[in-house]
Amino acid sequence: MKKECGFSPALEDYLEAILELAETNKIVRVTDIATRLKIAKPSVAQALGQLKRLGLVVQNRYGPV
C-alpha cells in the first residue's frame, strides 16, 4: 500500500504557478498566485500553509513566497 504524502493535484497547480511567476518576477506574492489561478487570496494562503508544512515553499508571514 502506498503511503499518503498529503500532496494533491491542486497543490501541484500552486507549485507550477509559483515556479512560472518566479521565472517572470523575482518576487511571488499571494495576490500574484491568486490572479494566475483565478481564485481567492484566502485559498492561496491556505494552500501555502500546506506547502510550507511539506517543506516545499518558504514564506515569512505576510511576505513573498
Coordinates of N, CA and C in Angstrom, one line a residue:
M1 N 0.8 -1.2 0.0 CA 0.0 0.0 0.0 C 0.9 1.2 0.0
K2 N 0.5 2.2 -0.8 CA 1.3 3.4 -1.0 C 1.0 4.4 0.2
K3 N 2.0 5.0 0.8 CA 1.9 5.9 1.9 C 1.4 7.2 1.4
E4 N 0.3 7.8 2.1 CA -0.2 9.1 1.7 C 0.8 10.2 2.1
C5 N 1.1 11.1 1.2 CA 2.0 12.2 1.4 C 1.4 13.5 1.6
G6 N 0.0 13.6 1.4 CA -0.6 14.9 1.5 C -0.5 15.8 0.4
F7 N 0.0 15.3 -0.7 CA 0.3 16.1 -1.9 C -0.8 15.8 -3.0
S8 N -1.6 16.9 -3.3 CA -2.7 16.7 -4.2 C -2.4 17.4 -5.6
P9 N -3.2 17.0 -6.6 CA -3.0 17.7 -7.9 C -3.2 19.3 -7.7
A10 N -4.1 19.7 -6.8 CA -4.3 21.1 -6.6 C -3.0 21.8 -6.1
L11 N -2.3 21.1 -5.2 CA -1.1 21.7 -4.7 C 0.0 21.7 -5.8
E12 N -0.1 20.7 -6.6 CA 0.9 20.8 -7.8 C 0.6 22.0 -8.7
D13 N -0.7 22.4 -8.8 CA -1.0 23.6 -9.6 C -0.5 24.8 -9.0
Y14 N -0.5 24.9 -7.6 CA 0.1 26.0 -6.9 C 1.6 26.1 -7.2
L15 N 2.2 24.9 -7.1 CA 3.7 24.9 -7.3 C 4.1 25.3 -8.7
E16 N 3.3 24.9 -9.7 CA 3.5 25.3 -11.1 C 3.4 26.8 -11.2
A17 N 2.3 27.3 -10.6 CA 2.1 28.8 -10.7 C 3.2 29.6 -10.1
I18 N 3.6 29.1 -8.9 CA 4.7 29.8 -8.2 C 6.0 29.7 -9.0
L19 N 6.3 28.6 -9.6 CA 7.5 28.5 -10.5 C 7.4 29.4 -11.7
E20 N 6.3 29.4 -12.4 CA 6.1 30.3 -13.5 C 6.2 31.8 -13.2
L21 N 5.6 32.1 -12.1 CA 5.7 33.5 -11.6 C 7.1 33.9 -11.2
A22 N 7.8 32.9 -10.6 CA 9.2 33.2 -10.1 C 10.1 33.4 -11.3
E23 N 9.8 32.7 -12.4 CA 10.7 32.9 -13.6 C 10.5 34.2 -14.3
T24 N 9.3 34.8 -14.1 CA 9.0 36.1 -14.7 C 9.3 37.2 -13.8
N25 N 8.9 37.1 -12.5 CA 9.1 38.1 -11.5 C 10.1 37.5 -10.5
K26 N 10.8 38.4 -9.8 CA 11.7 37.9 -8.8 C 11.0 37.6 -7.5
I27 N 9.9 38.3 -7.3 CA 9.1 38.2 -6.1 C 7.7 37.6 -6.4
V28 N 7.3 36.6 -5.7 CA 6.0 36.0 -5.9 C 5.1 36.3 -4.7
R29 N 4.0 36.9 -4.9 CA 3.1 37.3 -3.9 C 1.8 36.5 -3.9
V30 N 1.1 36.4 -2.8 CA -0.1 35.7 -2.7 C -1.1 36.2 -3.8
T31 N -1.1 37.5 -3.9 CA -2.0 38.2 -4.9 C -1.7 37.7 -6.3
D32 N -0.4 37.6 -6.7 CA 0.0 37.1 -8.0 C -0.5 35.7 -8.2
I33 N -0.4 34.8 -7.2 CA -0.8 33.4 -7.4 C -2.3 33.4 -7.5
A34 N -3.0 34.1 -6.7 CA -4.5 34.2 -6.8 C -5.0 34.6 -8.2
T35 N -4.3 35.6 -8.7 CA -4.7 36.2 -10.0 C -4.4 35.1 -11.1
R36 N -3.2 34.5 -11.0 CA -2.8 33.5 -12.0 C -3.8 32.3 -12.0
L37 N -4.2 31.8 -10.8 CA -5.1 30.7 -10.8 C -6.6 31.0 -10.7
K38 N -6.9 32.3 -10.7 CA -8.3 32.8 -10.7 C -9.0 32.3 -9.5
I39 N -8.4 32.4 -8.3 CA -9.0 32.0 -7.1 C -8.8 33.1 -6.0
A40 N -9.5 32.9 -4.9 CA -9.4 33.9 -3.8 C -8.1 33.8 -3.0
K41 N -7.7 35.0 -2.5 CA -6.4 35.0 -1.8 C -6.4 34.1 -0.5
P42 N -7.5 34.0 0.2 CA -7.5 33.1 1.4 C -7.3 31.6 1.0
S43 N -7.7 31.2 -0.2 CA -7.5 29.9 -0.7 C -6.0 29.7 -0.9
V44 N -5.4 30.7 -1.5 CA -3.9 30.6 -1.7 C -3.2 30.5 -0.4
A45 N -3.6 31.3 0.6 CA -2.9 31.3 1.9 C -3.0 30.0 2.5
Q46 N -4.2 29.3 2.4 CA -4.4 28.0 3.0 C -3.5 27.0 2.3
A47 N -3.4 27.0 1.0 CA -2.6 26.1 0.2 C -1.1 26.3 0.6
L48 N -0.7 27.6 0.7 CA 0.7 27.9 1.0 C 1.1 27.3 2.4
G49 N 0.1 27.3 3.3 CA 0.3 26.7 4.6 C 0.6 25.2 4.5
Q50 N -0.1 24.5 3.7 CA 0.2 23.1 3.4 C 1.5 22.9 2.8
L51 N 1.8 23.7 1.8 CA 3.1 23.6 1.1 C 4.3 23.9 2.0
K52 N 4.1 24.8 2.9 CA 5.2 25.1 3.9 C 5.4 24.0 4.9
R53 N 4.3 23.4 5.3 CA 4.4 22.2 6.2 C 5.1 21.0 5.5
L54 N 4.9 20.9 4.2 CA 5.5 19.9 3.5 C 7.0 20.2 3.1
G55 N 7.4 21.4 3.4 CA 8.7 21.9 3.2 C 9.0 22.2 1.7
L56 N 8.0 22.5 0.9 CA 8.1 22.8 -0.5 C 8.2 24.3 -0.8
V57 N 7.8 25.2 0.1 CA 8.0 26.6 -0.2 C 8.4 27.3 1.1
V58 N 9.0 28.4 1.0 CA 9.4 29.3 2.1 C 8.7 30.6 2.0
Q59 N 8.1 31.0 3.1 CA 7.4 32.3 3.1 C 7.3 32.8 4.6
N60 N 7.8 34.0 4.8 CA 7.6 34.6 6.1 C 6.2 35.2 6.1
R61 N 5.7 35.3 7.3 CA 4.3 35.8 7.5 C 4.1 37.1 6.7
Y62 N 3.1 37.1 5.9 CA 2.7 38.3 5.1 C 3.8 38.7 4.1
G63 N 4.8 37.8 3.8 CA 5.9 38.1 2.9 C 5.7 37.4 1.6
P64 N 6.6 37.6 0.7 CA 6.6 36.9 -0.6 C 6.9 35.5 -0.4
V65 N 6.6 34.7 -1.4 CA 6.9 33.2 -1.4 C 8.2 33.0 -2.0

